[in-house]
PDB file of C-alpha atoms in Angstrom:
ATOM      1  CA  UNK A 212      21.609  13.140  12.768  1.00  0.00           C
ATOM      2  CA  UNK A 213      23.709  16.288  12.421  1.00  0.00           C
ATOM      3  CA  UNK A 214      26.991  17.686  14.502  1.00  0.00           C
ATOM      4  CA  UNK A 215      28.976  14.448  14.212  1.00  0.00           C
ATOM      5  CA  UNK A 216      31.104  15.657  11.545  1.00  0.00           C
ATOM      6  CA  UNK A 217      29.853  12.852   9.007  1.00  0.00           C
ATOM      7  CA  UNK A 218      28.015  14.624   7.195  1.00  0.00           C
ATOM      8  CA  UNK A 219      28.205  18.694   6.803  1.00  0.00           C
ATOM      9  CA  UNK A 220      26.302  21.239   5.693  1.00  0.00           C
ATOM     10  CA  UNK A 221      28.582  22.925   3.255  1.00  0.00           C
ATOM     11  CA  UNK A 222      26.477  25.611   1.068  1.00  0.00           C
ATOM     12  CA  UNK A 223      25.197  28.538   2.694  1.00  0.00           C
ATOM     13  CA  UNK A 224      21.667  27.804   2.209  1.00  0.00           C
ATOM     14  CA  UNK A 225      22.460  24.373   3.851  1.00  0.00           C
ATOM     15  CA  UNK A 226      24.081  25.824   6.604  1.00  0.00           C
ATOM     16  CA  UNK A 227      21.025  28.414   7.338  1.00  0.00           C
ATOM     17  CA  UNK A 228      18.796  25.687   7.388  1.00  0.00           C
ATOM     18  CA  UNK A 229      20.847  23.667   9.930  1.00  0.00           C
ATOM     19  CA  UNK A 230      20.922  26.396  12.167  1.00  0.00           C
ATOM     20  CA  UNK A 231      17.175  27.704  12.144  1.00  0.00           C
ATOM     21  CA  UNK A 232      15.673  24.941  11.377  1.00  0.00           C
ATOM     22  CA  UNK A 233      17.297  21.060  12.274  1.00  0.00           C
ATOM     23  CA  UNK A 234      18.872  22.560  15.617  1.00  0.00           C
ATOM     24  CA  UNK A 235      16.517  23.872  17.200  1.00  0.00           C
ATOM     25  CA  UNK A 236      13.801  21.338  16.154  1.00  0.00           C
ATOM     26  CA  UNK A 237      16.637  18.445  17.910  1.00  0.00           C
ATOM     27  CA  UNK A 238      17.298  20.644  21.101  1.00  0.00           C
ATOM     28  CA  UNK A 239      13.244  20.501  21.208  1.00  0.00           C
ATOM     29  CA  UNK A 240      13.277  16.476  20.633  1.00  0.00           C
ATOM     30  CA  UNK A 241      15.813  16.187  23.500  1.00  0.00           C
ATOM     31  CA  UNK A 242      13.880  18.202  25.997  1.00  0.00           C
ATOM     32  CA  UNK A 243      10.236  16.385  25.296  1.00  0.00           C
ATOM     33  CA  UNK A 244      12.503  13.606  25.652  1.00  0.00           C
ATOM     34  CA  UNK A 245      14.022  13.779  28.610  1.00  0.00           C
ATOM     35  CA  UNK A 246      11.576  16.017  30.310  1.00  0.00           C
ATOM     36  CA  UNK A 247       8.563  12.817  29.424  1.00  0.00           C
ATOM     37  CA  UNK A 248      11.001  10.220  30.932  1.00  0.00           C
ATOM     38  CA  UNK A 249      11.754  12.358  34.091  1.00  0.00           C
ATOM     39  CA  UNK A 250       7.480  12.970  34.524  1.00  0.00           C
ATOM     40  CA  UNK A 251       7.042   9.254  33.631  1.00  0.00           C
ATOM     41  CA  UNK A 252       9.887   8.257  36.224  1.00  0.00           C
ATOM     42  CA  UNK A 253       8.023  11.234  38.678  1.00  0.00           C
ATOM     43  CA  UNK A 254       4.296   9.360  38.277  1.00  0.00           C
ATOM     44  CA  UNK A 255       5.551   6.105  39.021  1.00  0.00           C
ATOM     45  CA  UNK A 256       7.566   6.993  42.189  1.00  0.00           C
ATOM     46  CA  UNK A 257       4.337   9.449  43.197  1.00  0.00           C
ATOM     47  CA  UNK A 258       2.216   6.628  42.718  1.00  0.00           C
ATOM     48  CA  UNK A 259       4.052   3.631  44.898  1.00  0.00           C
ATOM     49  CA  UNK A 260       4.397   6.334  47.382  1.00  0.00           C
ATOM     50  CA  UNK A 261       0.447   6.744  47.599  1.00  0.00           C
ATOM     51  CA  UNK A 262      -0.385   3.208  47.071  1.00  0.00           C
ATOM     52  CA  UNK A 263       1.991   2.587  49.883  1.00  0.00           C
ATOM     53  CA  UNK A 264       0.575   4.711  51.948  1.00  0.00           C
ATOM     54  CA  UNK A 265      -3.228   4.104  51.526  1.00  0.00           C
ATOM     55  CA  UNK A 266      -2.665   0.601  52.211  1.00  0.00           C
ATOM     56  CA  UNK A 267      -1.008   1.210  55.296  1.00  0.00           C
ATOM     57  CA  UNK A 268      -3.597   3.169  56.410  1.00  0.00           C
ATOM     58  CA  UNK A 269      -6.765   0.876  55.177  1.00  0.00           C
ATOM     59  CA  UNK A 270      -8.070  -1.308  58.054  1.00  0.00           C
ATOM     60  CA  UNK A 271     -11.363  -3.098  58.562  1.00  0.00           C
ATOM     61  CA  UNK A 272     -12.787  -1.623  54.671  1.00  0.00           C
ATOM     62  CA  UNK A 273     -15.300  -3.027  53.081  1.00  0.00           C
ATOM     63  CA  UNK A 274     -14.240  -4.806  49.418  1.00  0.00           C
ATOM     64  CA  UNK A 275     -17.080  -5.095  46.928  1.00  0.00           C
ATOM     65  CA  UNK A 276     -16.298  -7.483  44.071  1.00  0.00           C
ATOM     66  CA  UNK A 277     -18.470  -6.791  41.202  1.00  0.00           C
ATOM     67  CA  UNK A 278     -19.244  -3.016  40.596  1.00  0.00           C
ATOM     68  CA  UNK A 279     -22.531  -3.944  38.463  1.00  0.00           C
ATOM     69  CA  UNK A 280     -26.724  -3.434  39.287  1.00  0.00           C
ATOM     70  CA  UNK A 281     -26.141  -5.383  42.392  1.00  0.00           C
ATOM     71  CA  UNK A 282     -22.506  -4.357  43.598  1.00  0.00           C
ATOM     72  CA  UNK A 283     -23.693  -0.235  43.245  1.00  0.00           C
ATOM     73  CA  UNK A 284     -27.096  -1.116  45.008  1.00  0.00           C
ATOM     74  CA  UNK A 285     -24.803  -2.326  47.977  1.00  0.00           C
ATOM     75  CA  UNK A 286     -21.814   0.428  47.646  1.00  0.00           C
ATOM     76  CA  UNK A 287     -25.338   3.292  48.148  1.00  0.00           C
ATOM     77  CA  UNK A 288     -26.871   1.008  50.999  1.00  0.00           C
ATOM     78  CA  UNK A 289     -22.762   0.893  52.861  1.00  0.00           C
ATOM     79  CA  UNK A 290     -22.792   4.623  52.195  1.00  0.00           C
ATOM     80  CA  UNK A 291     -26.620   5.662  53.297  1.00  0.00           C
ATOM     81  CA  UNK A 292     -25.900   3.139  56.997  1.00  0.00           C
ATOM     82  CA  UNK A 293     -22.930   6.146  57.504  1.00  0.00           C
ATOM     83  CA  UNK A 294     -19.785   4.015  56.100  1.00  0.00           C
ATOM     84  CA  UNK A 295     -17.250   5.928  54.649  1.00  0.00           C
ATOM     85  CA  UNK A 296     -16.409   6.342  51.137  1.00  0.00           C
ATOM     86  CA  UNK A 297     -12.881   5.696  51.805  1.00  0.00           C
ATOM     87  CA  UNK A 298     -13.372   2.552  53.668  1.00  0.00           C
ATOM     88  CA  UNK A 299     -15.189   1.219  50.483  1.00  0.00           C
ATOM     89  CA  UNK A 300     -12.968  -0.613  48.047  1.00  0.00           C
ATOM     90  CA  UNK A 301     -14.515  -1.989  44.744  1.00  0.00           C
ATOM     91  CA  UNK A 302     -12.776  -4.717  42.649  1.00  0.00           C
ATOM     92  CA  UNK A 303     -14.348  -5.435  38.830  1.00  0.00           C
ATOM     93  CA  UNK A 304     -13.033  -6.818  35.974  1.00  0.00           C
ATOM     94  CA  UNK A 305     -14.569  -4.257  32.864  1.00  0.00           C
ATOM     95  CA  UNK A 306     -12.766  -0.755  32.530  1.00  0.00           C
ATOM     96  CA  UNK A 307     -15.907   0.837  32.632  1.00  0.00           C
ATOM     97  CA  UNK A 308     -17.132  -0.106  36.016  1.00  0.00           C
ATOM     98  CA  UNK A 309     -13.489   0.926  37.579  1.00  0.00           C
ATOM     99  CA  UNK A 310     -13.993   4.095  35.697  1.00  0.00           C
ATOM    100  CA  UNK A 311     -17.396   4.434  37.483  1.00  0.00           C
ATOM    101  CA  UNK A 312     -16.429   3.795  40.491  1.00  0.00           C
ATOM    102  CA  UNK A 313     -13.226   6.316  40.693  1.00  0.00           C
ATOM    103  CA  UNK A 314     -16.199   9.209  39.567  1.00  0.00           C
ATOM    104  CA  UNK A 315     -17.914   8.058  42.921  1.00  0.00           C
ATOM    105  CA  UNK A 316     -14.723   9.078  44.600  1.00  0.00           C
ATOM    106  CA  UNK A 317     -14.434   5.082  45.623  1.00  0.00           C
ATOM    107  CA  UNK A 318     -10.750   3.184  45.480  1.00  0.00           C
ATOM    108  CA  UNK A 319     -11.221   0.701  42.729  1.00  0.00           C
ATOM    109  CA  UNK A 320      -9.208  -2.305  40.733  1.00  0.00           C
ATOM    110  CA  UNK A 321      -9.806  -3.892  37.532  1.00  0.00           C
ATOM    111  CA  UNK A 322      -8.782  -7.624  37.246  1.00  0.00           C
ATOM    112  CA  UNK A 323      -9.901 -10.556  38.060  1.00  0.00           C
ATOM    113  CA  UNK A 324     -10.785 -10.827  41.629  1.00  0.00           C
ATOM    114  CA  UNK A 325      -9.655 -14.700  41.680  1.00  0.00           C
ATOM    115  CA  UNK A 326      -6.092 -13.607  41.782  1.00  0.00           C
ATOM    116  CA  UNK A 327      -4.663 -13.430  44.946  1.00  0.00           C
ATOM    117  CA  UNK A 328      -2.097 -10.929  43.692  1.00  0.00           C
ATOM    118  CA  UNK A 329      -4.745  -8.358  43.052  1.00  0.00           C
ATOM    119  CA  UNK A 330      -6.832  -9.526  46.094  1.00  0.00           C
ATOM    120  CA  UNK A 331      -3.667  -8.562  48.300  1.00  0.00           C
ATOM    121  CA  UNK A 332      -3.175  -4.846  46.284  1.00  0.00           C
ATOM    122  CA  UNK A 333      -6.640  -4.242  47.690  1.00  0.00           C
ATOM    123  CA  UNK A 334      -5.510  -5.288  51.281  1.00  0.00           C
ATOM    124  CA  UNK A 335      -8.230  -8.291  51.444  1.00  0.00           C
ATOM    125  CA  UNK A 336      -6.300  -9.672  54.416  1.00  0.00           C
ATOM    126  CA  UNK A 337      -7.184  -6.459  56.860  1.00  0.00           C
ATOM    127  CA  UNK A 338     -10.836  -6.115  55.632  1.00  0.00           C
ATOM    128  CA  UNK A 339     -14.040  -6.428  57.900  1.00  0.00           C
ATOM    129  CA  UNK A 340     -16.655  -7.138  54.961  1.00  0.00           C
ATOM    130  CA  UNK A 341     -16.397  -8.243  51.861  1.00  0.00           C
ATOM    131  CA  UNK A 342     -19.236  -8.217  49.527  1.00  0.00           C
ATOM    132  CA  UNK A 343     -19.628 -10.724  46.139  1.00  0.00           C
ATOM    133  CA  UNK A 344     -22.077  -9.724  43.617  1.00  0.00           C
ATOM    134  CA  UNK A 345     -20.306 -12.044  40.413  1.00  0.00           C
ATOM    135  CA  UNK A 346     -22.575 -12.649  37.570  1.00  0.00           C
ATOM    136  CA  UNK A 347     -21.685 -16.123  37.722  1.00  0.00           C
ATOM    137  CA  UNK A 348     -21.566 -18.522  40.718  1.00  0.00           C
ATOM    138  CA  UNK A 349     -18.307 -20.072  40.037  1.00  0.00           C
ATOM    139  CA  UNK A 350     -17.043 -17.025  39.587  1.00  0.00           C
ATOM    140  CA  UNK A 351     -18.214 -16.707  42.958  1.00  0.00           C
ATOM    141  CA  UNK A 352     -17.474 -19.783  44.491  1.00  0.00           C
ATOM    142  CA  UNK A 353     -13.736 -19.888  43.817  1.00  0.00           C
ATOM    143  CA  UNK A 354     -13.424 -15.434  44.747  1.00  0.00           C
ATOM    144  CA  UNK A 355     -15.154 -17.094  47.933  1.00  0.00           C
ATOM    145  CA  UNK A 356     -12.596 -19.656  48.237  1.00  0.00           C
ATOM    146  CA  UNK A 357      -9.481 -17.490  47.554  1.00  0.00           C
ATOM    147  CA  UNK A 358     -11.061 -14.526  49.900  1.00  0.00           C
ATOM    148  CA  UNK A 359     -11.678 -17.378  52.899  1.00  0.00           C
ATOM    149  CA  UNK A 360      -8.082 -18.595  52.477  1.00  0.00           C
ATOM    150  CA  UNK A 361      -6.623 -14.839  52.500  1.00  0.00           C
ATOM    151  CA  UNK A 362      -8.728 -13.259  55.424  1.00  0.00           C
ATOM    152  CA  UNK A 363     -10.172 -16.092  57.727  1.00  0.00           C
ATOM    153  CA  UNK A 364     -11.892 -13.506  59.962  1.00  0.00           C
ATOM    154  CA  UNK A 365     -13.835 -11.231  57.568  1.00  0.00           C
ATOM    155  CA  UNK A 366     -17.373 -11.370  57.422  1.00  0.00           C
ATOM    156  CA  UNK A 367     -18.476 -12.312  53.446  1.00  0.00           C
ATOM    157  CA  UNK A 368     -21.699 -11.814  51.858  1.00  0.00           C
ATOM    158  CA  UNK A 369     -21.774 -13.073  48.527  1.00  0.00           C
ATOM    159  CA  UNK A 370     -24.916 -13.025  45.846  1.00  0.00           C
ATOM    160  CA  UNK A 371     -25.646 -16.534  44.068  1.00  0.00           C
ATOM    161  CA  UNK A 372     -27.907 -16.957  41.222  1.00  0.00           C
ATOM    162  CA  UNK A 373     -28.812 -20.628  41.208  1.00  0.00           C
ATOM    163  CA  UNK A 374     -30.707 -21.794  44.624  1.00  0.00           C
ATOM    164  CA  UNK A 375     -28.963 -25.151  44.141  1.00  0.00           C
ATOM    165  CA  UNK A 376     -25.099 -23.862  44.422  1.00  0.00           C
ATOM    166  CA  UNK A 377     -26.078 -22.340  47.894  1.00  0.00           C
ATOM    167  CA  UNK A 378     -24.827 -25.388  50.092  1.00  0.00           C
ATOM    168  CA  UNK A 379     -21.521 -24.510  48.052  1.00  0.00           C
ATOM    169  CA  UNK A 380     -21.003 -20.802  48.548  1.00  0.00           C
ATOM    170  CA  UNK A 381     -21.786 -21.739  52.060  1.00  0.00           C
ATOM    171  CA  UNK A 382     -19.255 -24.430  52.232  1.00  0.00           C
ATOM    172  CA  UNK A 383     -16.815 -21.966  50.179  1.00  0.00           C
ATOM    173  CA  UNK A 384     -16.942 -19.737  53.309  1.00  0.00           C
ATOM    174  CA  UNK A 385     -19.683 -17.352  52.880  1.00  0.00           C
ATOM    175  CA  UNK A 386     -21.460 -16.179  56.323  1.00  0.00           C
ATOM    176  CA  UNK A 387     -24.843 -14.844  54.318  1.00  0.00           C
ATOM    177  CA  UNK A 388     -25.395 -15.754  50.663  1.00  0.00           C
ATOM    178  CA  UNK A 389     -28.381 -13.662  49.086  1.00  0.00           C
ATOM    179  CA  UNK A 390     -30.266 -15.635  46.063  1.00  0.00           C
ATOM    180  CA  UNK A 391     -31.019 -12.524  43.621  1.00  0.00           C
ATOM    181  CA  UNK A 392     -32.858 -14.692  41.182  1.00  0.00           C
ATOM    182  CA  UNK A 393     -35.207 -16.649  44.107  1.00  0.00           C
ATOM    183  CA  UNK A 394     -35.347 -12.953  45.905  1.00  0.00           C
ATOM    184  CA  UNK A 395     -36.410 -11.338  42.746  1.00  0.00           C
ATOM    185  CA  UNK A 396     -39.042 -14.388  41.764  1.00  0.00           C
ATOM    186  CA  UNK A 397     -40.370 -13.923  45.665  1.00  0.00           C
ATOM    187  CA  UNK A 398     -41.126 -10.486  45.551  1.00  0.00           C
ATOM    188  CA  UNK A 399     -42.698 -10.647  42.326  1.00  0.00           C
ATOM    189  CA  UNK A 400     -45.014 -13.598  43.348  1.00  0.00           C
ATOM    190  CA  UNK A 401     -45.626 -11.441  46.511  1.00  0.00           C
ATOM    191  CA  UNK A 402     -46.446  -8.672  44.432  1.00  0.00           C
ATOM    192  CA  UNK A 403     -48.998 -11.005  42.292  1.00  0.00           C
ATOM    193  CA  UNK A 404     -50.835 -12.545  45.056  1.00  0.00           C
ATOM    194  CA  UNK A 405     -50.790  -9.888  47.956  1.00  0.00           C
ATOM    195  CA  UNK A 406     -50.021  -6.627  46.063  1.00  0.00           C
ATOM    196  CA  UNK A 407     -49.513  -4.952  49.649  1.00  0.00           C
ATOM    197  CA  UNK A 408     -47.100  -7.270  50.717  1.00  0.00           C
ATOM    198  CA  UNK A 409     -44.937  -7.181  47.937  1.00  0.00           C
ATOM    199  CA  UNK A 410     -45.385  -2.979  47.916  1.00  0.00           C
ATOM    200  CA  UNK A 411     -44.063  -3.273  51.753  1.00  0.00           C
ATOM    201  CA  UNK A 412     -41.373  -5.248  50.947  1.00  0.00           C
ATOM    202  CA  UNK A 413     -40.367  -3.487  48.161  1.00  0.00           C
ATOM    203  CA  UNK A 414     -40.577  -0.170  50.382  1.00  0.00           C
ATOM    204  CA  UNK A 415     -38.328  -1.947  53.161  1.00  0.00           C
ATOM    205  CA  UNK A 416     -35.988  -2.862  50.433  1.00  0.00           C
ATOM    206  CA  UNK A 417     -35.742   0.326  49.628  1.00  0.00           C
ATOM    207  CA  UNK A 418     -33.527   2.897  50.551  1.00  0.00           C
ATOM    208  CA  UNK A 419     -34.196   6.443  51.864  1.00  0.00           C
ATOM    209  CA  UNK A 420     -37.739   6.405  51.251  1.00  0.00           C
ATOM    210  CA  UNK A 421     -40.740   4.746  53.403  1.00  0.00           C
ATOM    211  CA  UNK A 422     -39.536   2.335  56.147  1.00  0.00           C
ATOM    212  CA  UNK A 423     -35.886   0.792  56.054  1.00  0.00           C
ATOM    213  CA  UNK A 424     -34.737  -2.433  58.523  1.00  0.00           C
ATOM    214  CA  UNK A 425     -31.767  -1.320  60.749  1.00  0.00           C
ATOM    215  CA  UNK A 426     -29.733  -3.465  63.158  1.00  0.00           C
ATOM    216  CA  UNK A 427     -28.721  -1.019  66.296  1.00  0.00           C
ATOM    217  CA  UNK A 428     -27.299  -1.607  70.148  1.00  0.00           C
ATOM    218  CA  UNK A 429     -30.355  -1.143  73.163  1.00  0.00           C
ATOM    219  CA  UNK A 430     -29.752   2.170  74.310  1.00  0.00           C
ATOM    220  CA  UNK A 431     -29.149   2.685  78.388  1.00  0.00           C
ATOM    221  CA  UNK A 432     -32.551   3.744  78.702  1.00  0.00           C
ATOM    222  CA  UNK A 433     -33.787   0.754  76.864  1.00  0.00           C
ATOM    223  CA  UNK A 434     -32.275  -1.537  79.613  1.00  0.00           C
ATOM    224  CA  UNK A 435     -35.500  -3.532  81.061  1.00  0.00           C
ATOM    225  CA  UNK A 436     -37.572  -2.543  78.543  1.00  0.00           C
ATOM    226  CA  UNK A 437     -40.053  -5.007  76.609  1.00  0.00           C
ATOM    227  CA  UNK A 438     -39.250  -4.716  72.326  1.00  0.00           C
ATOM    228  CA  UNK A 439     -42.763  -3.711  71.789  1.00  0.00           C
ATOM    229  CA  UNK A 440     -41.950  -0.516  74.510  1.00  0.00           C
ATOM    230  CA  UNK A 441     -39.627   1.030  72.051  1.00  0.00           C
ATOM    231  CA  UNK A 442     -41.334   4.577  70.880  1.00  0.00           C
ATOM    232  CA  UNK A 443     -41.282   5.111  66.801  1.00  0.00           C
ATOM    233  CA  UNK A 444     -39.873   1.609  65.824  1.00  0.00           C
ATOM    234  CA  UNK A 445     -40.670  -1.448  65.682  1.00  0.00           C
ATOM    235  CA  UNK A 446     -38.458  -4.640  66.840  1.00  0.00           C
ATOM    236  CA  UNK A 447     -38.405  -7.395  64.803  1.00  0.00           C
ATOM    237  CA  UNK A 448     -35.502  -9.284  66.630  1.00  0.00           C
ATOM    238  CA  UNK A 449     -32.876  -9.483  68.877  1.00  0.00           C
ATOM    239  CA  UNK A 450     -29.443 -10.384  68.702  1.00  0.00           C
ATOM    240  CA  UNK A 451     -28.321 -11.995  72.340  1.00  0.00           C
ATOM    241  CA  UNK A 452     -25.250 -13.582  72.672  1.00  0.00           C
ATOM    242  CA  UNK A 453     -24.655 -14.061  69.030  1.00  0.00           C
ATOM    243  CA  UNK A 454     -28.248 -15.855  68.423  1.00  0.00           C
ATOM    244  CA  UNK A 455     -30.571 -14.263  66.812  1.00  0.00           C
ATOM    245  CA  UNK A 456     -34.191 -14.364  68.604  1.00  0.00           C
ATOM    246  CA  UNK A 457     -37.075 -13.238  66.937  1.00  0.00           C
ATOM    247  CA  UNK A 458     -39.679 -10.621  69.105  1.00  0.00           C
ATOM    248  CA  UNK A 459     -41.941 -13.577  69.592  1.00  0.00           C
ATOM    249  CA  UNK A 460     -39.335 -15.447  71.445  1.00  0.00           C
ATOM    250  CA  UNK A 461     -40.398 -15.568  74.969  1.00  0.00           C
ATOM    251  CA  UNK A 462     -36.634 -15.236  75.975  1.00  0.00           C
ATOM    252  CA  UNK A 463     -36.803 -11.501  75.077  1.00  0.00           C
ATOM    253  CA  UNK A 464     -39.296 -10.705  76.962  1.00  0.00           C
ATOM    254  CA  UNK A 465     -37.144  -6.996  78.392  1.00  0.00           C
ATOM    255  CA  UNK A 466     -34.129  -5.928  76.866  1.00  0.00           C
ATOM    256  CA  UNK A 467     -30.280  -6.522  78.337  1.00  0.00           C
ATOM    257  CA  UNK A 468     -27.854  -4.628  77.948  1.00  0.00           C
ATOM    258  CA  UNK A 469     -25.434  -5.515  75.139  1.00  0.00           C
ATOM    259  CA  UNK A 470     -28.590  -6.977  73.391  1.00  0.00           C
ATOM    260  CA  UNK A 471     -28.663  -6.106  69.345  1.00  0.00           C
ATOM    261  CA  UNK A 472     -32.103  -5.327  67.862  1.00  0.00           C
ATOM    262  CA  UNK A 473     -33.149  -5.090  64.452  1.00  0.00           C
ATOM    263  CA  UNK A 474     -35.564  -2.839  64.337  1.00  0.00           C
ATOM    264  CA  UNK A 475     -37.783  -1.111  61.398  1.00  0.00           C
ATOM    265  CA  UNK A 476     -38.435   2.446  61.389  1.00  0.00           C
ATOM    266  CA  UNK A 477     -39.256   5.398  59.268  1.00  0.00           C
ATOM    267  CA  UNK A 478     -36.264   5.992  56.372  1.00  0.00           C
ATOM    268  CA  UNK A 479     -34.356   8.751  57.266  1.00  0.00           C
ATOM    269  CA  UNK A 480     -33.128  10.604  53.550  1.00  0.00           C
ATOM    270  CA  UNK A 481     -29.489  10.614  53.935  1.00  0.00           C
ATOM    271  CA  UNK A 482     -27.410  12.918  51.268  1.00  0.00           C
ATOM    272  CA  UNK A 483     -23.914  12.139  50.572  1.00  0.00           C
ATOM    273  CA  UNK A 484     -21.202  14.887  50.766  1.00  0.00           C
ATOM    274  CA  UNK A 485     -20.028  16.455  47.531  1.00  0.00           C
ATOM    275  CA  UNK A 486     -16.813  15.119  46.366  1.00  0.00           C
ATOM    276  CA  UNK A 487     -14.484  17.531  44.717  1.00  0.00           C
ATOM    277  CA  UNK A 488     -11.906  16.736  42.321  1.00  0.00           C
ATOM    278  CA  UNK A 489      -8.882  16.605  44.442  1.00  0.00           C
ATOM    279  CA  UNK A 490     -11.208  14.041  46.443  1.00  0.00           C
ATOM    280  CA  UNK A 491     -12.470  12.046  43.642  1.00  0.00           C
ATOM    281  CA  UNK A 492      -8.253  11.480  42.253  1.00  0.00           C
ATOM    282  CA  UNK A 493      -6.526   8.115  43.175  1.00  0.00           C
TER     283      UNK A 493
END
């Protein structure tokens, strides 16, 4: 350090190189330095403002916990049924699934989704849905738990792997758990013994392509109406007062109104919007 008076250039070739060379090069250290700590202090005050202010404006989102095969398969069937990209939030634990995500122009947070601290940042307590595709079903269980205890209202859907830990998902909280590995081992069995069946299913599983299942109110002019009435779909059930009735039920005979029917019809392709950069920045 120079200009203390401790030590002093005294020769002339000294003294030229203080002043063309060690000056300027520490006036240049202090500005990087303070201009970095004002753009650090900047970033973090920009950044609580936004985080603030997205979670006061995030209300009945959908959290998806686990960002892997499973947890993309359900962000692209949230975003073909017309739910918007910023009412999707996805939690994951690997960098590289976050990182994903964020390209998708979806809110995402890495961590563990057992913590309740990191369960709160993504407003858990306000959401509608939350969806648990976990590799394993501990995992799952206890993120079942700790989402149950946070947000008693929420509707959860969580994935289990082993058909015998479905009695405890359920007991965990879960309102629909969805076996992948029994699912899988079904539709390949279908596939074996009545190709056709298992190509249907498959097709129904499916997303903008073929057929897809769709849950949908009776329309005004469905009032009175028998389910096999409806023109260019086909009802396979119907939702009546919270119990589900399938279309062989004699009890649905004609439609009410405020019935629910789930219906299958003919996919309809569905292309998301283009996200630009501005959009895609969190």
């Amino acid at each position: 350090t120079t200009g203390y008076g401790d030590i002093t250039p005294v020769a002339p070739h000294a003294r030229l190189i203080n002043a063309l060379i060690i000056t300027p090069l520490r006036i240049t250290f202090l500005v990087l330095l303070v201009g970095t700590t004002l753009e650090m202090l900047a970033n973090e005050g920009r950044g609580g403002l936004l985080d603030s202010a997205w979670r006061k404006r995030m209300r009945n989102h959908t959290v998806v916990i686990g960002y892997g095969t499973k947890g993309r398969s359900a962000v692209n069937t949230l975003r073909n049924h017309d739910v918007p990209v910023e009412k999707i939030v996805v939690i994951d634990s690997r960098p590289s699934a976050v990182a994903e995500a964020n390209r998708s122009g979806l809110a995402a947070f890495e961590g563990d989704a057992t913590r309740r601290d990191l369960l709160r940042r993504a407003e858990i307590s306000k959401a509608r849905e939350v969806v648990i595709t976990l590799n394993r079903d501990d995992s799952a269980i206890l993120t079942t738990l700790t989402v149950r205890q946070l947000n008693p209202r929420c509707h959860i859907v969580v994935s289990g792997r082993e058909d015998e830990n479905l009695p405890l998902l359920r007991e965990s909280g879960a309102d629909a758990v969805v076996t992948s590995a029994d699912a899988v081992g079904r539709l390949l069995g279908l596939s074996s013994v009545n190709p056709y069946v298992g190509t249907v299913v498959d097709d129904l599983l499916s997303s903008s392509k073929g057929m897809e299942v769709v849950q949908r109110m009776v329309s005004e002019s469905e009032v009175g109406a028998r389910p096999a009435d409806i023109q260019n779909e086909r009802v396979l059930a119907v939702i009546r007062n919270d119990v589900l009735r399938n279309f062989y039920d004699p009890s649905v005979g004609q439609l009410q109104a405020g019935d629910v029917i789930v219906v299958v019809r003919k996919a309809v392709p569905r292309r998301h919007e283009s996200q630009t950069e501005s959009d895609l920045v969190r």
